[in-house]
mmCIF file of C-alpha atoms in Angstrom:
data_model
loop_
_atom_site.group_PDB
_atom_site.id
_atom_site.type_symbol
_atom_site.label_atom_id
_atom_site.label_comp_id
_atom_site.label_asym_id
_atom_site.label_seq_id
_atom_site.Cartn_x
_atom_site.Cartn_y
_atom_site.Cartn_z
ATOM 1 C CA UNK A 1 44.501 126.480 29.546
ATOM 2 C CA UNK A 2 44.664 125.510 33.063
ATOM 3 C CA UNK A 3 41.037 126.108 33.927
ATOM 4 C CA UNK A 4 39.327 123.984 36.557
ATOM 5 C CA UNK A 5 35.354 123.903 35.762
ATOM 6 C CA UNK A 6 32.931 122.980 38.272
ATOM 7 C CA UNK A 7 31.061 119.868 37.409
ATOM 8 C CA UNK A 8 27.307 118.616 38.331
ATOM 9 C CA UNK A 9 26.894 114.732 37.669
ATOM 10 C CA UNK A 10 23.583 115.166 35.676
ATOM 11 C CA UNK A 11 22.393 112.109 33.762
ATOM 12 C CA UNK A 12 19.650 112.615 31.004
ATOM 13 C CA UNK A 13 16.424 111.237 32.176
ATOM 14 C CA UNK A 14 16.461 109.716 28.478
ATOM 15 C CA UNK A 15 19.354 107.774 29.314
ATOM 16 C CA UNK A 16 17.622 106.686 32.275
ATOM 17 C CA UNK A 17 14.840 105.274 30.888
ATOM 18 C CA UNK A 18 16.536 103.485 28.356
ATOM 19 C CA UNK A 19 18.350 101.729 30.763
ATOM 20 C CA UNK A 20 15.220 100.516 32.582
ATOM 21 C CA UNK A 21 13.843 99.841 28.839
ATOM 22 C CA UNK A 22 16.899 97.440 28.207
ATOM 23 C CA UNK A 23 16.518 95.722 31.608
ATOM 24 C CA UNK A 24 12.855 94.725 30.744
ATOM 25 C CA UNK A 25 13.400 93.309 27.134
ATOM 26 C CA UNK A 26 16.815 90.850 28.413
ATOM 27 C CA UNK A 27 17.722 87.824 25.892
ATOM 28 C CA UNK A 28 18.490 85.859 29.371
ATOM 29 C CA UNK A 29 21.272 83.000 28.180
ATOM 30 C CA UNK A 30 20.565 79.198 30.027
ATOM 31 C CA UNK A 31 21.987 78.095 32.228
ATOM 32 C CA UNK A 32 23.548 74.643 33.013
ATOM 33 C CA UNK A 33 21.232 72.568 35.612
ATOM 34 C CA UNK A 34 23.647 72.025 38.913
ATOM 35 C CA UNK A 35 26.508 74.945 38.415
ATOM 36 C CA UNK A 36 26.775 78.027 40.690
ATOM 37 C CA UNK A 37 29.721 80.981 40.989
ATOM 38 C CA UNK A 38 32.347 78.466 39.502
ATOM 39 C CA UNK A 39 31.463 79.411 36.250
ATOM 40 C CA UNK A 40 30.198 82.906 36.793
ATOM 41 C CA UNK A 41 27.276 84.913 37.879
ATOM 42 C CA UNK A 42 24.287 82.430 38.456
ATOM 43 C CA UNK A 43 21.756 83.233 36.619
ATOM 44 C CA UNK A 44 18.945 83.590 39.092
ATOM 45 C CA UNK A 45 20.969 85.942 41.348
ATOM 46 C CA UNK A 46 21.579 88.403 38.092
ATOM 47 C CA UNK A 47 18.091 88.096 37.023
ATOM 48 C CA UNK A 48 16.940 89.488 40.296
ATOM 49 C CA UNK A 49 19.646 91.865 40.735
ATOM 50 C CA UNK A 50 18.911 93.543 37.300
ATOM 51 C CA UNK A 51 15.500 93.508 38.283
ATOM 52 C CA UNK A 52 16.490 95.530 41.725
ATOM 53 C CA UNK A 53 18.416 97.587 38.878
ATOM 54 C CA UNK A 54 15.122 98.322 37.198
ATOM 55 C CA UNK A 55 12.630 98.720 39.862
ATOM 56 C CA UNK A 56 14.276 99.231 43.042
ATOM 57 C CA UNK A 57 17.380 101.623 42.331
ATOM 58 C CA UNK A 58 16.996 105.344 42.248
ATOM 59 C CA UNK A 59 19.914 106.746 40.646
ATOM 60 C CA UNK A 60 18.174 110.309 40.869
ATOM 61 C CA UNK A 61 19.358 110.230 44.802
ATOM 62 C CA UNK A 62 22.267 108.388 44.467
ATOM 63 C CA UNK A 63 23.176 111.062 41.609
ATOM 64 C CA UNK A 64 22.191 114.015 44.559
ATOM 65 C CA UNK A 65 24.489 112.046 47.312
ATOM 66 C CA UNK A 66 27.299 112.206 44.878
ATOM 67 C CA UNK A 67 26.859 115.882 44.079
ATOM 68 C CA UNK A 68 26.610 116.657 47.923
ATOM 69 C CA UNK A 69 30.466 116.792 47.442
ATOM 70 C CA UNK A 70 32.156 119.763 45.537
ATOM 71 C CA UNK A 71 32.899 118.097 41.842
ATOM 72 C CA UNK A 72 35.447 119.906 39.069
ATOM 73 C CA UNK A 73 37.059 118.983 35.705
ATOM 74 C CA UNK A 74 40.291 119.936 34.282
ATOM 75 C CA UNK A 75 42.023 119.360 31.190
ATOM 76 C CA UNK A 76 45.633 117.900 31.417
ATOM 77 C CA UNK A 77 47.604 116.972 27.995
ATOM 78 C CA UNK A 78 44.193 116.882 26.584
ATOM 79 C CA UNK A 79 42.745 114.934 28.669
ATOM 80 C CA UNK A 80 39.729 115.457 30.993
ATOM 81 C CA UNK A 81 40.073 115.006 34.810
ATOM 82 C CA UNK A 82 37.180 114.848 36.508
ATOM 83 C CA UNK A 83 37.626 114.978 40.403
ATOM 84 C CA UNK A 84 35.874 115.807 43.950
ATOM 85 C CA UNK A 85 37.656 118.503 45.956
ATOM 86 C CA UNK A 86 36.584 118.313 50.001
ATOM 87 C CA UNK A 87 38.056 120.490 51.708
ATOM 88 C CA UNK A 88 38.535 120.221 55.494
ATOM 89 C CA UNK A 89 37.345 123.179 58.661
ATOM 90 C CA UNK A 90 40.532 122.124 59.540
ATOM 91 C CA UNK A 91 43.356 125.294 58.476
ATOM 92 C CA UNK A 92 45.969 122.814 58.981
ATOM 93 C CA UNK A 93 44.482 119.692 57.374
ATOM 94 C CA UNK A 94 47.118 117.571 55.201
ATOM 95 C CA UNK A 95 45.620 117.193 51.192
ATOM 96 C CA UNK A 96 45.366 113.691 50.387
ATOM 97 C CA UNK A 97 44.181 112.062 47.308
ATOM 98 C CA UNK A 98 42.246 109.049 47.296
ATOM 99 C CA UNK A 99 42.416 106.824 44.232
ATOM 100 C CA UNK A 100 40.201 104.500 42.899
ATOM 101 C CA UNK A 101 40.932 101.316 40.846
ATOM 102 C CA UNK A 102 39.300 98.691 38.846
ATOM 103 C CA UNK A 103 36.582 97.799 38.257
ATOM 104 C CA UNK A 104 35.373 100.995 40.595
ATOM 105 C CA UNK A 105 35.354 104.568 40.645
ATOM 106 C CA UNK A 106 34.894 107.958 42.865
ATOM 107 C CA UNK A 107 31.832 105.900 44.073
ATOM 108 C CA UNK A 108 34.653 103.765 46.222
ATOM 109 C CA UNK A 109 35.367 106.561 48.590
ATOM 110 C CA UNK A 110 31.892 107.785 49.402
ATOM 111 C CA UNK A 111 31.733 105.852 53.021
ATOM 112 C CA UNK A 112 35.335 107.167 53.334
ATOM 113 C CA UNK A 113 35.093 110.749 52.894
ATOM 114 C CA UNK A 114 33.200 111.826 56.176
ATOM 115 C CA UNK A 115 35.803 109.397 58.090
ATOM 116 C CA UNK A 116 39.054 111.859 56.887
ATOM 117 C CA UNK A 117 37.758 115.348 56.055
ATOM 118 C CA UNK A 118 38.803 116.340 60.150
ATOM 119 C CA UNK A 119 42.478 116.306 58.758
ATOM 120 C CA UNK A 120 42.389 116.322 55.384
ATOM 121 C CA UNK A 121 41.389 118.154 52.163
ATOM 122 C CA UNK A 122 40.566 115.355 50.163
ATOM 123 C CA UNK A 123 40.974 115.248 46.315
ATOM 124 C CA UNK A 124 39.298 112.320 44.813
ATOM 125 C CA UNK A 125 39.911 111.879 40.443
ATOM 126 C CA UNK A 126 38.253 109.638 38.444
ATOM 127 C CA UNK A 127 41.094 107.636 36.226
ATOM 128 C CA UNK A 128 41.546 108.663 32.282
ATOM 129 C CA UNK A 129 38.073 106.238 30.570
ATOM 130 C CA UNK A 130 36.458 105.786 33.816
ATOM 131 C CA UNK A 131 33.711 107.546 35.191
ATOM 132 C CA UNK A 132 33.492 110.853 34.547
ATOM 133 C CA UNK A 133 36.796 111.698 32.906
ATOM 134 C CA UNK A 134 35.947 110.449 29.231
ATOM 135 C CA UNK A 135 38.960 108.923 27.597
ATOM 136 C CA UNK A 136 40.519 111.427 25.052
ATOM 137 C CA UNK A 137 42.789 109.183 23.087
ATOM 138 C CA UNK A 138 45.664 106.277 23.701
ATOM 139 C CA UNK A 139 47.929 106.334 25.825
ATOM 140 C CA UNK A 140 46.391 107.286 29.145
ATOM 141 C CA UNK A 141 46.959 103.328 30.561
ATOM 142 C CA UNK A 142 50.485 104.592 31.043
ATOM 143 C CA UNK A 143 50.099 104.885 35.198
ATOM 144 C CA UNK A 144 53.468 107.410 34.860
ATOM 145 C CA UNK A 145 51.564 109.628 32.479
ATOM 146 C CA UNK A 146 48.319 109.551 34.979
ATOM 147 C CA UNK A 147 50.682 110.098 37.667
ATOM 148 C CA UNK A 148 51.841 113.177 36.126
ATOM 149 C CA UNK A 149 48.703 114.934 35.085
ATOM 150 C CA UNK A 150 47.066 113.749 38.558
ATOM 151 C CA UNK A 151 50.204 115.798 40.079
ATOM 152 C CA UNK A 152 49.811 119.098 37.479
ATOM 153 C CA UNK A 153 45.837 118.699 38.796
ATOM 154 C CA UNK A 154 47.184 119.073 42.685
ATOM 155 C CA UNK A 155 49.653 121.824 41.805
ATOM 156 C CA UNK A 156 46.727 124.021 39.861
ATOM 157 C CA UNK A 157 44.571 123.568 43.485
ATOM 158 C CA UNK A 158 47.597 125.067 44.959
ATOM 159 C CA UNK A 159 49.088 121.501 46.981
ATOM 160 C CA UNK A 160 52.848 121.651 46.558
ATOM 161 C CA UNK A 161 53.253 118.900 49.336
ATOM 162 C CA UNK A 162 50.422 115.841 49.871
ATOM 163 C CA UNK A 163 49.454 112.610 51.167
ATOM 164 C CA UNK A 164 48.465 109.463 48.413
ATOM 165 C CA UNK A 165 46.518 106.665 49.179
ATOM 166 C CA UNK A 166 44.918 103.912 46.480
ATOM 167 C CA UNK A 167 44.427 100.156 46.164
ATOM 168 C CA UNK A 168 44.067 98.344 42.713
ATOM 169 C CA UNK A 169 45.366 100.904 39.673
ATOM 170 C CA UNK A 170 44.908 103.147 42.132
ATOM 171 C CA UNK A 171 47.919 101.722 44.067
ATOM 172 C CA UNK A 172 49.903 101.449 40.633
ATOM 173 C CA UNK A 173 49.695 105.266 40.174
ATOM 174 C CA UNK A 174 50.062 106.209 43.594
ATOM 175 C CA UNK A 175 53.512 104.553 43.588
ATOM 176 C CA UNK A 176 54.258 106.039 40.436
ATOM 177 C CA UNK A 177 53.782 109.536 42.102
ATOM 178 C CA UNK A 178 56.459 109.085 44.672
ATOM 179 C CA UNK A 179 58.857 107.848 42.218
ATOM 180 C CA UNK A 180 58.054 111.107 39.647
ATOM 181 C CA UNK A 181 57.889 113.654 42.764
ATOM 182 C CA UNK A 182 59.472 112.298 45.636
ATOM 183 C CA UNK A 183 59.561 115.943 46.755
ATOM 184 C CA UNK A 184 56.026 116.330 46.845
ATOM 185 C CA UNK A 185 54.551 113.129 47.655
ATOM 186 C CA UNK A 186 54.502 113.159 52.099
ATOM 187 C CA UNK A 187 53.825 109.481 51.971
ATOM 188 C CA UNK A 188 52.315 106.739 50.307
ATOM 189 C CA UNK A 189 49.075 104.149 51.589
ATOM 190 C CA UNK A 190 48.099 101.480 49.408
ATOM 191 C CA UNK A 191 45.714 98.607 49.675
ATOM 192 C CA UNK A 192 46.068 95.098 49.087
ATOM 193 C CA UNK A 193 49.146 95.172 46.299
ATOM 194 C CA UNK A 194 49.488 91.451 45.121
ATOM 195 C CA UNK A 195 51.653 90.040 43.106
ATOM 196 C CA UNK A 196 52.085 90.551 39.131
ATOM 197 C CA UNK A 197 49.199 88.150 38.055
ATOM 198 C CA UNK A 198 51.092 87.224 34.860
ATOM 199 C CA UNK A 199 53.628 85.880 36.605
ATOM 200 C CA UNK A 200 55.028 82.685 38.111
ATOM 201 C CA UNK A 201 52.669 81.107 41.008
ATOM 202 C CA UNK A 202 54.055 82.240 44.760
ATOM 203 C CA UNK A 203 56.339 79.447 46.026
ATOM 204 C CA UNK A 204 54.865 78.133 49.168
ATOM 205 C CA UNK A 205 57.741 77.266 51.351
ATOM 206 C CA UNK A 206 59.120 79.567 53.977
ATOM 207 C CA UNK A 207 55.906 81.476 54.045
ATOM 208 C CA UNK A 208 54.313 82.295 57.302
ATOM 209 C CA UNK A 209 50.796 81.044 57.914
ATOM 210 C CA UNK A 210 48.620 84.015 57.257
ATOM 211 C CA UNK A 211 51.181 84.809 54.034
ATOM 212 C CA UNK A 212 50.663 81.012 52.483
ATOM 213 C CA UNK A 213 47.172 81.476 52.937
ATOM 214 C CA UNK A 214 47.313 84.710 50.873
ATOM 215 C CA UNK A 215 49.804 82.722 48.782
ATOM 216 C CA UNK A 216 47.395 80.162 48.062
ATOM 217 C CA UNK A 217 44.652 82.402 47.011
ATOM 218 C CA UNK A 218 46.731 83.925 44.531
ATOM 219 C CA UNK A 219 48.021 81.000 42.804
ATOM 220 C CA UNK A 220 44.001 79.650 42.783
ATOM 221 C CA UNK A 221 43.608 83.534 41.332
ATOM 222 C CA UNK A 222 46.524 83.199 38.861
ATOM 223 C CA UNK A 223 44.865 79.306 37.805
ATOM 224 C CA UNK A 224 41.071 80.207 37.311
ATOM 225 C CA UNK A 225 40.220 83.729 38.009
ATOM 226 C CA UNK A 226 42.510 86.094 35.270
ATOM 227 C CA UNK A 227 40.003 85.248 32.592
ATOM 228 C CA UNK A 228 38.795 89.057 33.160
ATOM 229 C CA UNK A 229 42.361 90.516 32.591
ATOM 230 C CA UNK A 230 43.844 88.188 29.996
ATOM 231 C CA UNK A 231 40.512 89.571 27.484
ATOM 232 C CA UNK A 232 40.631 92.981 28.549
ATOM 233 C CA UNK A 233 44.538 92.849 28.234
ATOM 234 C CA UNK A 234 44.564 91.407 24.746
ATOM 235 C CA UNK A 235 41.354 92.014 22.990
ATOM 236 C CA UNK A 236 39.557 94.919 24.888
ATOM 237 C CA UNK A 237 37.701 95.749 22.060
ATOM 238 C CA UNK A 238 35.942 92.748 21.168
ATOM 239 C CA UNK A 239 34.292 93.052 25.108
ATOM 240 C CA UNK A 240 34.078 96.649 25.093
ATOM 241 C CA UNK A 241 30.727 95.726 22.294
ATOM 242 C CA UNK A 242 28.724 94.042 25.591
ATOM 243 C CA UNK A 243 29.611 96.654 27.453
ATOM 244 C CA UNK A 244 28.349 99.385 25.961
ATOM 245 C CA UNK A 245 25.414 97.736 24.321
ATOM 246 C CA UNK A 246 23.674 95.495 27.396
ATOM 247 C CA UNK A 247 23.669 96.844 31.020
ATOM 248 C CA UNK A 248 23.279 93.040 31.837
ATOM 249 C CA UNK A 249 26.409 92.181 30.666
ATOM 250 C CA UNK A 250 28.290 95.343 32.548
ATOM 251 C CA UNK A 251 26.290 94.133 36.122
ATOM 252 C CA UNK A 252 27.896 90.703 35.397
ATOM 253 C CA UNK A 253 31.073 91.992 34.521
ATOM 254 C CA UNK A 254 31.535 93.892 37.709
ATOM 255 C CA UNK A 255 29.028 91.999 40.100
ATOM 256 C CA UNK A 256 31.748 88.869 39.512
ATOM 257 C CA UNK A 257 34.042 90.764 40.912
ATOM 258 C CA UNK A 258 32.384 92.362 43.811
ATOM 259 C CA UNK A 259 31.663 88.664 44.700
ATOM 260 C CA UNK A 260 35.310 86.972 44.530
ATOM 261 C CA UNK A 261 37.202 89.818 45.591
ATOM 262 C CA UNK A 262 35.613 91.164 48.537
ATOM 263 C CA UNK A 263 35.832 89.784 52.498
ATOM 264 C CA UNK A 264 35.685 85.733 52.419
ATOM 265 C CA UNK A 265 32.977 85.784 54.578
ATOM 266 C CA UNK A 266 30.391 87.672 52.725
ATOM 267 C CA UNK A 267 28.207 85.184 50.670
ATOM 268 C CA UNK A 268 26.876 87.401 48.262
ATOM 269 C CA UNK A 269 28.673 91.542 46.893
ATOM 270 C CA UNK A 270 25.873 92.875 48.888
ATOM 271 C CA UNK A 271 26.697 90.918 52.414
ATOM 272 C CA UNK A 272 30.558 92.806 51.904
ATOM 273 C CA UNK A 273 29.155 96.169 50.090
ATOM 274 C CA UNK A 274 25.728 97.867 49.887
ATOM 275 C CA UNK A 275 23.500 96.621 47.398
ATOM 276 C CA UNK A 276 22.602 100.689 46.119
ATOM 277 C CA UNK A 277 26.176 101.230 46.545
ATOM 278 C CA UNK A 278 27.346 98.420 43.842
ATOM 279 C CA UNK A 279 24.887 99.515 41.407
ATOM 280 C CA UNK A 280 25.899 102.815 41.897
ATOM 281 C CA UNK A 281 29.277 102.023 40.889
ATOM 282 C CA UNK A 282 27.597 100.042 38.071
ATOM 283 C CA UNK A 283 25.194 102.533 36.626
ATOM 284 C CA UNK A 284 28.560 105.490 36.726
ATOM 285 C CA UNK A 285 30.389 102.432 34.341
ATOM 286 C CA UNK A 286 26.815 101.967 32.203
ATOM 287 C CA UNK A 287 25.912 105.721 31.881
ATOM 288 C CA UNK A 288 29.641 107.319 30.933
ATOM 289 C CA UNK A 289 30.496 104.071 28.793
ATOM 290 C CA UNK A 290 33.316 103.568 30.677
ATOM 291 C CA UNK A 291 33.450 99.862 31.019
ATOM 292 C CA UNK A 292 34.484 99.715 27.318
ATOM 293 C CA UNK A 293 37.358 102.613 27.763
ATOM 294 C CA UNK A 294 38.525 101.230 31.280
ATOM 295 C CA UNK A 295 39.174 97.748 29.266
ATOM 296 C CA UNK A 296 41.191 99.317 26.880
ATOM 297 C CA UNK A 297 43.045 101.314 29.907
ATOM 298 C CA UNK A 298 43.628 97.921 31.451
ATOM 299 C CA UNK A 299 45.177 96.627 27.672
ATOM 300 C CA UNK A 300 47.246 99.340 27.803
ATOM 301 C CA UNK A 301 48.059 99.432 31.340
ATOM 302 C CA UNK A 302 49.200 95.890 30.919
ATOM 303 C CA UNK A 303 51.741 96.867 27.845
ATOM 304 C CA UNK A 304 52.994 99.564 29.651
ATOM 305 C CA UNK A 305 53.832 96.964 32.206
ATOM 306 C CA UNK A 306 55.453 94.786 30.337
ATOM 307 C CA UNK A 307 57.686 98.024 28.857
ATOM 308 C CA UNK A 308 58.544 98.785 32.247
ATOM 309 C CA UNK A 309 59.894 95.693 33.816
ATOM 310 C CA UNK A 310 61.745 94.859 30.437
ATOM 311 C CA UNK A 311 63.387 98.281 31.075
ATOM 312 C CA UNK A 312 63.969 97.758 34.842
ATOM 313 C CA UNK A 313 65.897 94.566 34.046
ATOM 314 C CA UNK A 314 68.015 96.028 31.873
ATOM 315 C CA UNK A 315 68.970 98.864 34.287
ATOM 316 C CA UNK A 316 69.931 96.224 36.995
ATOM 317 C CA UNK A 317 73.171 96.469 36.494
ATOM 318 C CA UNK A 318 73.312 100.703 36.912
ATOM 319 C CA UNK A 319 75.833 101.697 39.765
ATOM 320 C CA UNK A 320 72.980 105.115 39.821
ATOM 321 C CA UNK A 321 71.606 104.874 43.490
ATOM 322 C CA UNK A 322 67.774 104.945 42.866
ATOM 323 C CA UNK A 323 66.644 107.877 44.764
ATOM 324 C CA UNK A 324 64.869 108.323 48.157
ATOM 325 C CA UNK A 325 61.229 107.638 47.847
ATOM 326 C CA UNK A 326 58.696 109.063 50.224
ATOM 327 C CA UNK A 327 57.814 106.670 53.172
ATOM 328 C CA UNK A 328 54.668 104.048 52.224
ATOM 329 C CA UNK A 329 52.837 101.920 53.935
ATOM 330 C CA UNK A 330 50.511 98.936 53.592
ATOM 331 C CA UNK A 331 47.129 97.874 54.402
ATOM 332 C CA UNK A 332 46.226 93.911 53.727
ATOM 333 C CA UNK A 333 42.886 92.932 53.709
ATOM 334 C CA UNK A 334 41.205 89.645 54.524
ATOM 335 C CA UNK A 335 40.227 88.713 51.036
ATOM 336 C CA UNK A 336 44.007 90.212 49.411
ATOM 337 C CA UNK A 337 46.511 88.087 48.269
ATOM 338 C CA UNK A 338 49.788 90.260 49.556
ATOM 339 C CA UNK A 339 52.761 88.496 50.281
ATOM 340 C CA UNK A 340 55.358 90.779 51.840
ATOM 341 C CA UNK A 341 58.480 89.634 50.224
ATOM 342 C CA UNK A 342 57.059 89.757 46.395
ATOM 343 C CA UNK A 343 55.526 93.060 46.892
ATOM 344 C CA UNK A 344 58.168 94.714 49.519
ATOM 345 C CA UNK A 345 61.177 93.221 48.325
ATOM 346 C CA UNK A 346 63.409 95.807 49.444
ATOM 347 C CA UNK A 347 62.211 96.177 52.607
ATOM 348 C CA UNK A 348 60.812 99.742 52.280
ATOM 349 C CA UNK A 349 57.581 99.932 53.450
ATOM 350 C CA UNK A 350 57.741 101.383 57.069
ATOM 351 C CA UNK A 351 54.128 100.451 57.949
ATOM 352 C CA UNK A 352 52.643 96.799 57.513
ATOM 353 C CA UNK A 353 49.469 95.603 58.866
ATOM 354 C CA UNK A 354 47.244 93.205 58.511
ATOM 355 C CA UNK A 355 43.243 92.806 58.968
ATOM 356 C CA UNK A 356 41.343 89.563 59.491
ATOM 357 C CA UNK A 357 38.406 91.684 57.931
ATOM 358 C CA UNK A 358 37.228 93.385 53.962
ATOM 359 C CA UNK A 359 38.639 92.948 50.667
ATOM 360 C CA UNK A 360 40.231 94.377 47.661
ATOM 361 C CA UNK A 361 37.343 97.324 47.981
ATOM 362 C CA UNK A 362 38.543 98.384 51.341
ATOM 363 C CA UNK A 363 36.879 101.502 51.262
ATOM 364 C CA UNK A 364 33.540 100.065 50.750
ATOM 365 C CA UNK A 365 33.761 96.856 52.728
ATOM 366 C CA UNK A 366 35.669 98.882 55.693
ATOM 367 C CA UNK A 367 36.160 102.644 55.619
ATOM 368 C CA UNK A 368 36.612 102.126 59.684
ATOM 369 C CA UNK A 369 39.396 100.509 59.427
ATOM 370 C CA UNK A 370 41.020 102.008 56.261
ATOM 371 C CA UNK A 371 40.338 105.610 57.270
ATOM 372 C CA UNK A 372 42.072 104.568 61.161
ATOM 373 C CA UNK A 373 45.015 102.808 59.296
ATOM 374 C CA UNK A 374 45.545 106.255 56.906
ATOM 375 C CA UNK A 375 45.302 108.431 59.544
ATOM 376 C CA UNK A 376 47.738 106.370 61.679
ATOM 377 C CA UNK A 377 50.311 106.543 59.219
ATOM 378 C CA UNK A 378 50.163 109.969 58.378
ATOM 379 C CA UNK A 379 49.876 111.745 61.457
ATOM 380 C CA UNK A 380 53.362 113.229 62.374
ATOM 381 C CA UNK A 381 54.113 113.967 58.472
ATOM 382 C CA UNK A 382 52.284 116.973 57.878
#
């Protein structure tokens, strides 16, 4: 019942070519004369892109890069977790898990891995519906539910006691962790929290130069950028058709992203993250079908939310002290939109800092200086 299986990522050469089959015969939409990024992915720069896709990718060695690391799978409350176990030389290295977000996967953390595996034994899951962890049912966009079975998954490799670190979802169920097992959880590292995007624009005044900045990207975020989460957290469904049926429409989907969201000064994804290592990312969302399931995670993510908060506020008035949480700290980014006082309100993050360089994919844009930040914070609580 509690078996872990080892795992080989090993794509059918079928599916292969039919992805290279459905990248040559593309019903390319127009496009209007004059318009660039504002309205999405131009269509010149995805019709050479998908072509790079086609011609120039080989997912055969990005597949043997990815299986360089020791993969497993595990079934928790019926639900597959795929993950990468690394284990350190070192006997008294601290296990840490490293988890992903949206719209990424273990893919994230492949830069990352050699930077921490001197003091840590690294555990690296794939979320319920992405990647290789194939949604078994609703439910799983709970982040205390993931929380829990990603916990059960450390206990069965034997870590009582471990590190956390995510950004994106990843951050949502990291902080979940310390509040199920504050016992267990030695600290917590997130990436680039930001505030709740459904919510009320950040109020300007008061805020510190760098913060209004942040502030201002946000709002700009919150005006013209949510289109991607207000589908995917009301209608998942409908999308999750062009997902699965047109690798075009999943390279869009994602390359958008990769473009807004990473370090301000990159021009293009690939000027922030490697052009094989995007579409590697890409072809793990187009090959498992997990662009449709993480879309109906993010719906139910979203409701879960919503659940939550409604519950928090009504618990306000409890005299119960809320209980000691492990001590976290907090990486910003130069393309994030944190703001201290929305996202630290209580004043209990113990480690704050701020780079004038990367993005929401920290990992990717700048495993040097997430890997020195995480290794900062947790040396000393072993």
């Amino acid at each position: 019942m509690n078996e872990i299986r080892p795992f080989r990522i090993e794509i059918p050469q079928a599916d292969i070519d039919d992805l290279r089959r459905r990248l040559t015969t593309v019903r390319w939409p127009a496009e209007v004369a004059g318009t660039g990024w504002e309205r999405g992915v131009p269509l010149p720069y995805l019709k050479e892109l998908a072509e790079y896709w086609r011609d120039g990718f080989d997912w055969r060695a990005r597949e043997a890069e990815l299986n360089a690391y020791p993969q497993f799978v595990t079934a928790v409350d019926g639900q597959d977790l795929h993950f990468l176990h690394v284990r350190s030389a070192n006997p008294e290295a601290t296990p840490l898990l490293l988890v992903h977000g949206w719209p990424s996967s273990v893919v994230e953390f492949l830069d990352l891995i050699p930077l921490l595996t001197d003091d840590y034994h690294l555990v690296v899951p794939s979320l319920p519906g992405f990647g290789f962890s194939p949604l078994s049912g609703p439910g799983w966009g709970n982040l205390f539910r993931v929380a829990g079975a990603i916990a059960e998954v450390m206990s069965r490799l034997g870590y009582d006691r471990f590190a956390a670190q995510g950004g994106d979802v990843g951050a949502g169920v990291v902080g979940m962790l310390a509040m199920l097992h504050p016992d267990r959880v030695i600290g917590t590292h997130v990436n680039g929290p930001a505030p709740y995007p459904f919510g009320p624009p950040v109020e300007l005044d008061g805020l510190s130069d760098a913060e209004r900045l942040r502030a201002e990207r946000f709002n700009a975020f919150r005006e013209d950028g949510i289109g991607y989460l207000v589908q995917q957290a009301t209608r998942p469904q409908t999308l999750a058709y062009g997902l699965a049926d047109s690798p075009v429409e999943q390279l869009a989907w994602i390359a958008e992203k990769f473009r807004e969201w990473t370090d301000p000064a990159a021009e293009l994804p690939e000027d922030a993250v490697g052009r094989d290592r995007l579409l590697t990312n890409v072809s793990i969302y187009w090959f498992t079908g997990s662009g449709a399931t993480a879309a109906h995670i993010l719906y139910e993510g979203m409701q879960a939310y919503r659940q939550f908060m409604a519950g928090a506020g009504e618990h306000q008035q409890d005299d119960a002290e809320p209980p000691a949480l492990p001590p976290g700290a907090v990486a910003v980014f130069a393309a994030d939109t944190s703001v201290r006082h929305l996202v630290d309100p209580m004043g209990t993050v113990v480690r704050w800092t701020e780079y004038d360089r990367g993005g929401h994919f920290a990992a990717l844009e700048v495993p040097d200086l997430l890997a020195a930040d995480v290794k900062e914070f947790f040396a000393g609580r072993r």
